[in-house]
Coordinates of C-alpha atoms and ligand atoms in Angstrom, one line a residue:
X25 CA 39.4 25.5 37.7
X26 CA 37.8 24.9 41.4
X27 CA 34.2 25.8 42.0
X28 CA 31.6 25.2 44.0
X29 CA 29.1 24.3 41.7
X30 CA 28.7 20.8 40.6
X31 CA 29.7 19.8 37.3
X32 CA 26.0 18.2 35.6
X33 CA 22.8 20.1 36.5
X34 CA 21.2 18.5 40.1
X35 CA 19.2 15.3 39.9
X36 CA 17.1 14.1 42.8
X37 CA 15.2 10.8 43.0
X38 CA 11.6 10.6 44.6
X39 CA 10.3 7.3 45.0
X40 CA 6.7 7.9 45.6
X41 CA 4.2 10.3 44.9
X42 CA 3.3 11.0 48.7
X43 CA 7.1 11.6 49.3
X44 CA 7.8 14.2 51.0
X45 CA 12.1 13.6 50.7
X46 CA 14.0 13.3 47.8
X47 CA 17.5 11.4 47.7
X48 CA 20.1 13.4 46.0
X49 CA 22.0 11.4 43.0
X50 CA 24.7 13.8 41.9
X51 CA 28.1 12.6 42.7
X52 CA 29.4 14.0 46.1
X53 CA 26.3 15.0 46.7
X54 CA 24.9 19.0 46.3
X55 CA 26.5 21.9 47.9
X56 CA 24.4 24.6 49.8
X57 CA 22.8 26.9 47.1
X58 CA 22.1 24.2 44.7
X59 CA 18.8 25.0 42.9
X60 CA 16.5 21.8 42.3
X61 CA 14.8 21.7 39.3
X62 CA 11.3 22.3 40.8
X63 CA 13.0 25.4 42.1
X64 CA 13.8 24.6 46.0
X65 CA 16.9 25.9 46.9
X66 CA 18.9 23.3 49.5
X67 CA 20.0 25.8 52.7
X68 CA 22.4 22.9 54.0
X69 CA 24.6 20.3 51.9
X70 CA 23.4 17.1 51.1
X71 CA 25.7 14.2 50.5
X72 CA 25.3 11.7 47.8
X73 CA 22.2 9.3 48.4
X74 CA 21.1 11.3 51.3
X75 CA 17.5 13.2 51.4
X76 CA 16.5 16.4 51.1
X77 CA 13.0 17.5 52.7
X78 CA 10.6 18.8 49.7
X79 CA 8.1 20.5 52.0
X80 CA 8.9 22.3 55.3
X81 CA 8.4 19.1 57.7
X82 CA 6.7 20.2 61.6
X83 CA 8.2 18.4 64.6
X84 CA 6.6 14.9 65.0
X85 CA 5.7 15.0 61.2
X86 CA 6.1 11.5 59.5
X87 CA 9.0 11.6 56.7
X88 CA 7.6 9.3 53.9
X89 CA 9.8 8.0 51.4
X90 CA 8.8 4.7 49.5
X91 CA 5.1 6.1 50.1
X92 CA 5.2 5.3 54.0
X93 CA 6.8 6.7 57.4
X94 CA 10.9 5.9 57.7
X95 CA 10.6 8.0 60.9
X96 CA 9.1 11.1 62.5
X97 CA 10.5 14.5 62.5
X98 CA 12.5 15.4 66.2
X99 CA 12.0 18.8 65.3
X100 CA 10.7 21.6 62.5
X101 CA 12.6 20.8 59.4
X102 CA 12.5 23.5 56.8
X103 CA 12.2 22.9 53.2
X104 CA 15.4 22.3 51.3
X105 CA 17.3 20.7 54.3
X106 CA 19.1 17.2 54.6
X107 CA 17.3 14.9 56.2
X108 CA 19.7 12.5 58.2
X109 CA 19.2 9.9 60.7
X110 CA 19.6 12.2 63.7
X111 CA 16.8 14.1 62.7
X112 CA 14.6 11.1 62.5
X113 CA 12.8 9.3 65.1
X114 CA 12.7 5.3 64.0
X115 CA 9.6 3.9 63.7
X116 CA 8.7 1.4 66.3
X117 CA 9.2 -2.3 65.8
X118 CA 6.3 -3.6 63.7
X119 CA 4.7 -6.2 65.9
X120 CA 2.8 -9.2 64.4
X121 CA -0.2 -8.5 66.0
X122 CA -3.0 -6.6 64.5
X123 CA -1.3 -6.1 60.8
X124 CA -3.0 -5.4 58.0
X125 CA -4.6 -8.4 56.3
X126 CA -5.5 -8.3 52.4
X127 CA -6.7 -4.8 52.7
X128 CA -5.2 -3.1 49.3
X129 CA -6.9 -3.6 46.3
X130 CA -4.4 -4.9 43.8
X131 CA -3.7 -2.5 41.0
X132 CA -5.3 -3.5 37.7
X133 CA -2.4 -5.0 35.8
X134 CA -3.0 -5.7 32.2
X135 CA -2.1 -8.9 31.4
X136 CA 1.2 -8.8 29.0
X137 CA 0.7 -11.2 26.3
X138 CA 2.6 -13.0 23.3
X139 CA 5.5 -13.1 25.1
X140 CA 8.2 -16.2 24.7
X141 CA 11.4 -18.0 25.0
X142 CA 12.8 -21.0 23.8
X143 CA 13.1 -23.9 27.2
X144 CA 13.3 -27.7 27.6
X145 CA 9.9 -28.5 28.9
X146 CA 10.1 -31.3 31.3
X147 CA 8.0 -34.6 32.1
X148 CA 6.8 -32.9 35.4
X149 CA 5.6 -29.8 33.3
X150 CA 8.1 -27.4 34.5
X151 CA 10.6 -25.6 32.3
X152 CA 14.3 -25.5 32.2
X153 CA 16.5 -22.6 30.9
X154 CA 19.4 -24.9 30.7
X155 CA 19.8 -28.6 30.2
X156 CA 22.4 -30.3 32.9
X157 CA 23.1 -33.1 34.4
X158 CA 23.2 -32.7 38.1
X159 CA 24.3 -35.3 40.3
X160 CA 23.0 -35.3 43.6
X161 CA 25.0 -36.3 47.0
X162 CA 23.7 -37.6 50.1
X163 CA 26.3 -36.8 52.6
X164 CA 29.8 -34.5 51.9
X165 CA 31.4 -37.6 52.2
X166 CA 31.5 -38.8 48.7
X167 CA 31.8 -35.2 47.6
X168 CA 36.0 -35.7 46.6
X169 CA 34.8 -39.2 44.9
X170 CA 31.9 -37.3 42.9
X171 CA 34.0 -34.1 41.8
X172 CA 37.0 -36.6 40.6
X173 CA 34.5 -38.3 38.6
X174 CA 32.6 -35.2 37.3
X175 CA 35.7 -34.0 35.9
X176 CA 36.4 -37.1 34.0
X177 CA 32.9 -36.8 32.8
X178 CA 33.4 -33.0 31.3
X179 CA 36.4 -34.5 29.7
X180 CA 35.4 -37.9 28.0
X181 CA 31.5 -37.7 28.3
X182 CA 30.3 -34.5 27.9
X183 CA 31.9 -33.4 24.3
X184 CA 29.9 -36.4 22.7
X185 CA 26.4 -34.9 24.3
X186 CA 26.4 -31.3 22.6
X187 CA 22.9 -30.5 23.8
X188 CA 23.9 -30.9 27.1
X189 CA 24.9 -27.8 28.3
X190 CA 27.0 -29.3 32.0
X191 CA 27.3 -31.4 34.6
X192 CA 26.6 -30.4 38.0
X193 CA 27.9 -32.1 41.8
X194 CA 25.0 -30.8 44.2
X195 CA 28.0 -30.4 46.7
X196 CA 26.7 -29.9 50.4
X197 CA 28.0 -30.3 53.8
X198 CA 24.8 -32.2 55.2
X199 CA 23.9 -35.6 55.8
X200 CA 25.8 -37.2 58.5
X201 CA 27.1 -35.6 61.9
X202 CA 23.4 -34.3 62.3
X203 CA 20.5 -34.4 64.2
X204 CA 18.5 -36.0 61.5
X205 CA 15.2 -36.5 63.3
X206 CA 15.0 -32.6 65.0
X207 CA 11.8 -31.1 63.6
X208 CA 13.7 -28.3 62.0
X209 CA 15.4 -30.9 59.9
X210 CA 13.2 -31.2 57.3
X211 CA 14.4 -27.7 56.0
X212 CA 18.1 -29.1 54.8
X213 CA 16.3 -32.3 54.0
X214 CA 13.4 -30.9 51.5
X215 CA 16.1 -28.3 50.5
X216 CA 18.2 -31.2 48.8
X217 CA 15.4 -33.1 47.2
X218 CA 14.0 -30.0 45.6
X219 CA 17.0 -28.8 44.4
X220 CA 17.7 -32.2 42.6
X221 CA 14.2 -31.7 41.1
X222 CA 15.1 -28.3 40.2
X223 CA 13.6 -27.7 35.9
X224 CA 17.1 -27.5 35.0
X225 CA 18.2 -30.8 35.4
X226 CA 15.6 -32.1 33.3
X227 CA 14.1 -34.5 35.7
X228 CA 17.4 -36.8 35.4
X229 CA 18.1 -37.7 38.6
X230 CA 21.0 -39.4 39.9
X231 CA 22.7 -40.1 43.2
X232 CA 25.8 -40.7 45.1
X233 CA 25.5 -41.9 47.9
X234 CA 28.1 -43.4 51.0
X235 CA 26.2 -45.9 52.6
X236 CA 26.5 -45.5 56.2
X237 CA 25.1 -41.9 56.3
X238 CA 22.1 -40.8 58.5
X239 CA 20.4 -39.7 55.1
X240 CA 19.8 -42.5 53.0
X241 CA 18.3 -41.8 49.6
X242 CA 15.0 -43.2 50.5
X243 CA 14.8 -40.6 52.8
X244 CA 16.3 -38.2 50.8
X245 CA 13.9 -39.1 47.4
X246 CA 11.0 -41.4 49.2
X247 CA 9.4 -43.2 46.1
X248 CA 7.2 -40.8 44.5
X249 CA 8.9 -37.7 45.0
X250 CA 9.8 -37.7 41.6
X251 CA 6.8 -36.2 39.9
X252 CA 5.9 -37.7 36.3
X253 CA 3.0 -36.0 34.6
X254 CA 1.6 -36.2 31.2
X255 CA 2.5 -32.2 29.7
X256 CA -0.5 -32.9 27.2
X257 CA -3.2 -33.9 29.3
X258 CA -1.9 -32.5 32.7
X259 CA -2.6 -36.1 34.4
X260 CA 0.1 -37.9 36.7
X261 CA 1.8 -40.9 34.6
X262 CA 2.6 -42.6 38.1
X263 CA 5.7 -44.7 36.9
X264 CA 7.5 -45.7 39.7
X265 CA 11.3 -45.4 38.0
X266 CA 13.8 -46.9 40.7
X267 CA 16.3 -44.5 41.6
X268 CA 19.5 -44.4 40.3
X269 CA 22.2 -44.5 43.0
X270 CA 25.6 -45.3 43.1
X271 CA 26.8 -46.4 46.5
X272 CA 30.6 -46.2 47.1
X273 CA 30.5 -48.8 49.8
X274 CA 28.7 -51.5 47.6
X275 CA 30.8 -54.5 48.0
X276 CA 30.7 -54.8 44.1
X277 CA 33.3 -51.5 44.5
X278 CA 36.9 -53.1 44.2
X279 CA 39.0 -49.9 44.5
X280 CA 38.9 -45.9 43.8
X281 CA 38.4 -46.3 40.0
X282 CA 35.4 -49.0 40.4
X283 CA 33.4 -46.3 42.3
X284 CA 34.2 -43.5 39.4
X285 CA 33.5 -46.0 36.8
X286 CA 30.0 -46.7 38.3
X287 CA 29.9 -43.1 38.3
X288 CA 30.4 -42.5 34.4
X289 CA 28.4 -45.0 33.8
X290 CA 25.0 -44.3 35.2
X291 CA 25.6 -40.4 33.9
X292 CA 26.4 -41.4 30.5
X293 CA 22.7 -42.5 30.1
X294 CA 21.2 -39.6 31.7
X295 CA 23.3 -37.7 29.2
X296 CA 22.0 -39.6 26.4
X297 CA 18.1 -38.8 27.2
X298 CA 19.2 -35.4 28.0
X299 CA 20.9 -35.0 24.6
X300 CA 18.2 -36.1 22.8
X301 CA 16.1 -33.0 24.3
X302 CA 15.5 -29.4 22.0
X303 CA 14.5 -26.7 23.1
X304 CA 10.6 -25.2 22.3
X305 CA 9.0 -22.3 22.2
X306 CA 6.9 -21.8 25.2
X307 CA 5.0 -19.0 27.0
X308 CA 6.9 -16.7 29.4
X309 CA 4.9 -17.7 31.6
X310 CA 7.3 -20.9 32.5
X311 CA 10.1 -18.7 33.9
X312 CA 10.4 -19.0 37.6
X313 CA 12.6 -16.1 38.4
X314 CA 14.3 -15.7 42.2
X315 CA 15.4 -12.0 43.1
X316 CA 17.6 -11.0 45.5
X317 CA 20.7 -8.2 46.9
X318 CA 23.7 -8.4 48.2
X319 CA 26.1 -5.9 48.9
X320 CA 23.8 -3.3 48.9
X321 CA 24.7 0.6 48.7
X322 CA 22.5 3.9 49.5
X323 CA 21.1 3.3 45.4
X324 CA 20.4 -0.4 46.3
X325 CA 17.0 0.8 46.9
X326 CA 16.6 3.9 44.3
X327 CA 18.0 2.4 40.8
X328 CA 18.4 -1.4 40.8
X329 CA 15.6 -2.2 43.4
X330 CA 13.2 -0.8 42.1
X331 CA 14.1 -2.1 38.6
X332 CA 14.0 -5.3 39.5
X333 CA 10.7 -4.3 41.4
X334 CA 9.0 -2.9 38.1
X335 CA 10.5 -6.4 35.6
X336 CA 8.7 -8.4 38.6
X337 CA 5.0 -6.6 38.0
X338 CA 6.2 -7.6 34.1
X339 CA 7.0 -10.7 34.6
X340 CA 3.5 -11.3 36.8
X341 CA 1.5 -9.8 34.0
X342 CA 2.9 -12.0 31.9
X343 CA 1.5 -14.9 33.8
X344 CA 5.4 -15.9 35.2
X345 CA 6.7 -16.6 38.7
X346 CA 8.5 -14.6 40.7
X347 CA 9.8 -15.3 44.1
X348 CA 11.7 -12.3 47.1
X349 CA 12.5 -13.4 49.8
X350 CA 15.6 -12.1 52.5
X351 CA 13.4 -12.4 55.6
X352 CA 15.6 -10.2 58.0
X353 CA 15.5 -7.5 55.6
X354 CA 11.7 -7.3 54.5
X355 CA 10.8 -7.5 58.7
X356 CA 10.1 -4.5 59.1
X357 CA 7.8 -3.8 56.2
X358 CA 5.3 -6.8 57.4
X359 CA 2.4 -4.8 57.2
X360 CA 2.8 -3.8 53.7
X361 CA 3.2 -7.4 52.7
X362 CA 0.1 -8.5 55.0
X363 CA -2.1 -5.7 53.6
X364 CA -1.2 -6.6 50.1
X365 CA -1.8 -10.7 50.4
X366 CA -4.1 -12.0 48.1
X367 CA -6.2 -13.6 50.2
X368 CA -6.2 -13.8 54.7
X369 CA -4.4 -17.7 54.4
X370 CA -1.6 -16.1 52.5
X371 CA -0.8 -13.1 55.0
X372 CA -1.2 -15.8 57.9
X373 CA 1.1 -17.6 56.4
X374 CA 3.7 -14.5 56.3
X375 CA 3.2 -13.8 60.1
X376 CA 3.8 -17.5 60.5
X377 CA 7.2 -17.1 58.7
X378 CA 7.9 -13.9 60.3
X379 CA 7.3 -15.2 64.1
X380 CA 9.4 -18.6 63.4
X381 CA 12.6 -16.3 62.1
X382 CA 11.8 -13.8 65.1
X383 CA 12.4 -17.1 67.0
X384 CA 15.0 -17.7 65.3
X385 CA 17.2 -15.0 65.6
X386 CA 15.8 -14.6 69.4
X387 CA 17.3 -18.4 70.2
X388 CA 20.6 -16.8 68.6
X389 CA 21.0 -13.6 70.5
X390 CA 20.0 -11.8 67.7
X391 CA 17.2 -8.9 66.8
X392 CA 16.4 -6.2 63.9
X393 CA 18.7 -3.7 65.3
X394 CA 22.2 -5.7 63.9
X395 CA 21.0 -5.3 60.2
X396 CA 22.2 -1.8 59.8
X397 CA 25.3 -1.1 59.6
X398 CA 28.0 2.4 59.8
X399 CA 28.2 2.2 56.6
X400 CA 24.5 2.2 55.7
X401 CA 23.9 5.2 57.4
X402 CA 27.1 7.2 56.0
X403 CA 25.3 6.2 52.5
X404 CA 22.2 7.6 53.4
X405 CA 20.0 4.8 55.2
X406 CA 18.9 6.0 58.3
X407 CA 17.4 3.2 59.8
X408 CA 16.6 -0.5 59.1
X409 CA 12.7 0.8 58.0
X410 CA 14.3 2.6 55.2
X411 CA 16.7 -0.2 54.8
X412 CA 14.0 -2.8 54.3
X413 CA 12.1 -0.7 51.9
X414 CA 14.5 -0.5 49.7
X415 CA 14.7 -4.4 49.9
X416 CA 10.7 -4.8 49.2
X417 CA 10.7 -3.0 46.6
X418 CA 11.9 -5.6 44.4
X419 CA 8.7 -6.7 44.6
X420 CA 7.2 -4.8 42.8
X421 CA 3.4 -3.8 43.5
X422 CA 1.8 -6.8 42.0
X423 CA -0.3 -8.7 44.5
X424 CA 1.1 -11.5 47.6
X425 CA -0.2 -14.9 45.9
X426 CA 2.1 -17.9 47.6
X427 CA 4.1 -18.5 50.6
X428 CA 7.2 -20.8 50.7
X429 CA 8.7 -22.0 54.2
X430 CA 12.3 -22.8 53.5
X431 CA 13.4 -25.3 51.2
X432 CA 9.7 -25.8 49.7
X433 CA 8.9 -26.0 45.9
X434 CA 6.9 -23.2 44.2
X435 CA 3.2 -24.7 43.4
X436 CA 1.7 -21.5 42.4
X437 CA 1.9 -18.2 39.8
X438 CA 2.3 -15.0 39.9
X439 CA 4.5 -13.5 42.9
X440 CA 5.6 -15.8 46.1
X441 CA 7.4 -14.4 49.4
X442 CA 9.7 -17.5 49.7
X443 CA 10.9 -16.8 53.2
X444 CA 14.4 -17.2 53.1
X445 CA 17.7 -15.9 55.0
X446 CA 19.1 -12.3 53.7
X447 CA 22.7 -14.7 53.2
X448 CA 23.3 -14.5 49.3
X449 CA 24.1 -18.4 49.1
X450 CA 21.6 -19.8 51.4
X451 CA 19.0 -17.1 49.9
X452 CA 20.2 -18.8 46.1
X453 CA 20.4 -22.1 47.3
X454 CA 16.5 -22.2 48.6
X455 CA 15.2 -20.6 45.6
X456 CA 16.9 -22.8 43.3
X457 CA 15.0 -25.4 45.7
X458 CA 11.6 -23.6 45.4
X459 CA 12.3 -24.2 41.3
X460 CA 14.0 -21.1 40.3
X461 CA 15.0 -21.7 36.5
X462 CA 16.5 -17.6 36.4
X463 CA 18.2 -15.4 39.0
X464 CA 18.4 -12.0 38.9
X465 CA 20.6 -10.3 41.8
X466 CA 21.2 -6.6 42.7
X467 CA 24.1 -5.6 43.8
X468 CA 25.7 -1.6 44.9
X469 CA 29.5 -2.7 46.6
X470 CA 29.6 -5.5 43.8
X471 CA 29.7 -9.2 44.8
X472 CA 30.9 -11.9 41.6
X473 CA 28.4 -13.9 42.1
X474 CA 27.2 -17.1 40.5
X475 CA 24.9 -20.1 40.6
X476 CA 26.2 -23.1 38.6
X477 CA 22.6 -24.5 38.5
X478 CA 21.3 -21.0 36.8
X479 CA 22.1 -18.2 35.1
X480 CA 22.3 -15.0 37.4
X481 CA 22.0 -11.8 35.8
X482 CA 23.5 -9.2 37.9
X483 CA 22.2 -5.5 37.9
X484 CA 24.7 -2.8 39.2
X485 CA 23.0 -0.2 41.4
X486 CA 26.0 2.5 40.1
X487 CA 27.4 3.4 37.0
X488 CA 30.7 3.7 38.5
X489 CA 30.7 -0.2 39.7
X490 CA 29.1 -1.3 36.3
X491 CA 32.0 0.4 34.3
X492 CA 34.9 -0.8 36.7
X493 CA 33.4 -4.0 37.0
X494 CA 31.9 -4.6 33.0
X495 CA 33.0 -8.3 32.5
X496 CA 30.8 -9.5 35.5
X497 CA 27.9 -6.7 35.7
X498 CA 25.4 -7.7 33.4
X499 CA 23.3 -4.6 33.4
X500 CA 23.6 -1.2 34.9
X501 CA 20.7 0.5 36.8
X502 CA 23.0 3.3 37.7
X503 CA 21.6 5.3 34.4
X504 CA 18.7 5.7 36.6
X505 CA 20.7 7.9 39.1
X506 CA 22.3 9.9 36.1
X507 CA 18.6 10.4 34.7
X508 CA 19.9 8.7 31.3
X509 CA 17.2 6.0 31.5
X510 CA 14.1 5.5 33.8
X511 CA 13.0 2.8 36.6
X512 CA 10.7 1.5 33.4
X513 CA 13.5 1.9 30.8
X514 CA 15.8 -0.3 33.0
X515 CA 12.7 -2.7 34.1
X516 CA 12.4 -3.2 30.6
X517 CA 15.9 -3.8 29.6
X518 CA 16.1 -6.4 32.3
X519 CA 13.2 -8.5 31.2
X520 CA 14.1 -8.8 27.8
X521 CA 17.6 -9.9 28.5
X522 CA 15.4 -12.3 30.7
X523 CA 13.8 -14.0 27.6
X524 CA 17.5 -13.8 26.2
X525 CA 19.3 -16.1 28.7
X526 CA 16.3 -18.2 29.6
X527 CA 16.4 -19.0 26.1
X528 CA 20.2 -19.6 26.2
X529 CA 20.8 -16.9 23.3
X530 CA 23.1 -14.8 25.8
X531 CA 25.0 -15.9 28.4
X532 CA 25.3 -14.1 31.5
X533 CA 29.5 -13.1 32.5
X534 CA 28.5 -15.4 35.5
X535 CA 28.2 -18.4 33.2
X536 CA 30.7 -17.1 30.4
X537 CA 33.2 -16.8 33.1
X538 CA 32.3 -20.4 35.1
X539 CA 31.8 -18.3 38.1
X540 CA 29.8 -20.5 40.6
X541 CA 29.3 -20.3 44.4
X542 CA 28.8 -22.8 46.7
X543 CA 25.4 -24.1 47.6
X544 CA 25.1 -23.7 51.2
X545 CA 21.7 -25.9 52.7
X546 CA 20.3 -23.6 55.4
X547 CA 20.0 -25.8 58.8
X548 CA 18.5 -24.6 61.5
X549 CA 18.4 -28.2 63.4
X550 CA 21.4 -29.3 65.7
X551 CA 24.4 -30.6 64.7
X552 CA 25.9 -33.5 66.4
Ligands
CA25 CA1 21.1 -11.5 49.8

């Protein structure tokens, strides 16, 4: 029978105690007559995601949601009404001058305790969620060679090393063809060696390498880079271990299989150290846990977000790391991230970020005003403030501690702005160089996602994407929209399945299904 009412009772979602707009859950939205359940009646429709005003709202009044200004009333808004973009002034551009530095007080976070999962701790004192060999690769040159041979190595090798979980090729399209000495080339550079040091791979490293390319493993791994310290006693061991290359144009090389032989060869020893490994209890404190979004929808930012935000304060009181990054889409909340720094050095170090992308995009042709998109707006977001709130709220609350440029490893706790691109694979590939050992991504239009390096656990923003899609979502957020579970109850959910996969008890669909995307080395510098 057709009627006007909608079928389940009205839900709204209010992100912050000094909102004055709620965003309205119910699918398609709330007809004109709905009845909230503090009582407000709505006097116009209000499409799914969208906001209703709480309060009657004077011209020039700022419309907070996420506990801040998304935009200034044009004119009186009345109680009840839906508050869309055309209603809204956008808040200016946030300059970098005269921000906020390290003016909030950090909320007291009790520290969570006794928490733990089962890792390989490494030589360098970091801790792997997974044991592989990765192999790394100079220049995409000897990337056919490489993959030929890691295939033979799944085959023959691998079955007679069952502790070693799988062999990686650190497939990239630098190294040759590239203006190798441009400042900005250190970022692809540092990118590479960190990723070959990432905690997963167990501190095995081994490279492939052409022989005529501009980056020469010296000058991709410069002796030393290698980091040996004694996990008891915390002190460096300083063993200078040769690195372990295998150049295809060595003379020695008679023919194709020569090279792949020389390939098999050096891995079957790292496999044998790495086989000998077992996994040990150790502190929750070891994971080093990269968020990000893609495909974001209208309940990015109201179910899976904020999750995500509330499992990062966890994962900070529990003494872990935690990187966010996506510079282009946290730019417009700059002051919020300045004001909540730790200390003035680390909010510096933010604008410093901020100004270089601004650059960046400026050298490009590009600005802040080509984030949001038509469909953004149709689901809800009215401007690229609103946008990026819903980005920084993965966060969490927990204080700023640590800054990473691109492509730079993690040397602290607690929760880092790595400053990265908003792109899912360059995003994935720098925080796997920053020493990411877990990945959690949100996503609303659904993206299948992997990392062959780590596990990703993906959180659906919408019930309707986590049912359709339920071999490759690996936990669904949208029960926060439906008022089944809350932010907490989903927080919660996520960071035990955390300790799960980290401990290689439960595989994410990403890794049950081999799903794996390319890394992609973010390189500003000029190609030549
Ligand atoms: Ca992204």
């Amino acid at each position: 029978m057709p009627t006007s009412t909608p079928s389940t009772d009205p839900i709204i979602i209010r992100m912050h105690e000094r909102d004055n707009v709620a965003i309205v859950a119910n699918d398609g939205g709330l007809p004109l007559g709905a009845r909230l359940p503090d009582g407000l009646v709505l006097i116009d429709r209000v499409p799914q995601g969208h906001k209703v005003a709480l309060v009657d709202l004077k011209a020039a009044a700022p419309v907070l949601r996420y506990g801040i200004p998304i935009g200034y009333a044009l004119k009186d808004i009345p109680a009840g009404s839906w508050v869309h973009e055309r209603l809204l002034e956008m808040p200016s551009a946030c300059g970098l001058d005269n921000l906020p530095i390290a003016t909030v007080k950090p909320p007291t976070m009790a520290p969570l305790e006794g928490y733990t999962f089962e890792g390989f701790r490494n030589t360098d004192g970091s801790v792997g969620t997974r044991n592989i060999l990765a192999i790394t690769q100079t220049v995409q040159c000897v990337a056919g060679v490489t993959d030929f041979a890691v295939q033979r190595i799944k085959s023959e090798l691998l079955p007679r090393f069952p502790n070693v979980d799988d062999v990686v090729a650190l497939e990239h399209g630098y190294g040759c063809g590239v203006a190798i000495d441009a400042p900005d080339a250190i970022i692809p550079i540092r990118t590479l060696r960190n990723i070959s040091l990432n905690p997963n791979f167990g501190g095995e490293v081994m490279v492939v390498s052409l022989g005529c390319e501009k980056l020469q493993p010296e000058r991709l791994l410069p002796p030393g880079s290698i980091p040996l310290i004694d996990v008891r006693s915390g002190t460096s061991l300083n063993t200078e271990t040769p690195l372990d290359v295998v150049c295809l144009q060595d003379d020695a090389h008679v023919g194709f299989m020569s090279m792949v032989d020389s390939i098999m060869r050096q891995a079957e020893q790292h496999l044998q150290r790495l086989n000998a490994r077992r996994r040990e209890t150790v502190s929750a404190s070891e994971l080093v846990v990269g968020v990000q979004c893609g495909g974001s929808d209208a309940f990015s930012g109201v179910t899976a977000n904020p999750a995500v935000g509330y499992c990062t304060d966890l994962l900070v009181r529990a003494g872990a790391s935690v990187m966010f990054s996506e510079t282009t889409e946290v730019r417009d909340g700059i002051d919020q991230l300045t004001s909540r720094a730790t200390t003035p050095e680390v909010a510096q170090a933010m604008i410093r970020e901020m100004a270089w992308y601004d650059a960046y995009l400026q050298r490009g042709g590009a600005d802040r005003s080509a984030n949001t998109t038509p469909g953004n707006k149709k689901g809800g977001l009215s401007n690229i403030v609103e946008k990026a709130m819903g980005s920084i709220v993965k966060s969490g609350t927990a204080p700023i501690a640590n800054v990473l440029s691109p492509g730079e490893k993690l040397k602290a706790k607690g929760l880092t702005y790595a400053a990265t691109p908003a792109s899912d694979f360059i995003c994935g590939t720098l925080q796997l160089a920053g020493g990411m050992n877990l990945h959690v991504f949100t996503t609303g239009r659904g993206t299948p996602y992997g990392l062959a390096a780590v596990p990703v656990i993906k959180v659906a923003t919408r019930s309707d994407l986590a049912r359709r899609w339920h071999d490759l979502m690996d936990i669904n957020a949208g029960t926060i929209a439906t008022g089944e579970k809350t932010i907490e109850n989903v927080g919660w959910e996520l960071f035990e399945m955390m300790l799960e996969v980290a401990s290689g008890r439960k595989k994410t669909w990403a890794e049950h299904w081999k799903l794996h995307n390319a890394l992609v080395l973010f390189n500003p510098a000029p190609i030549t």
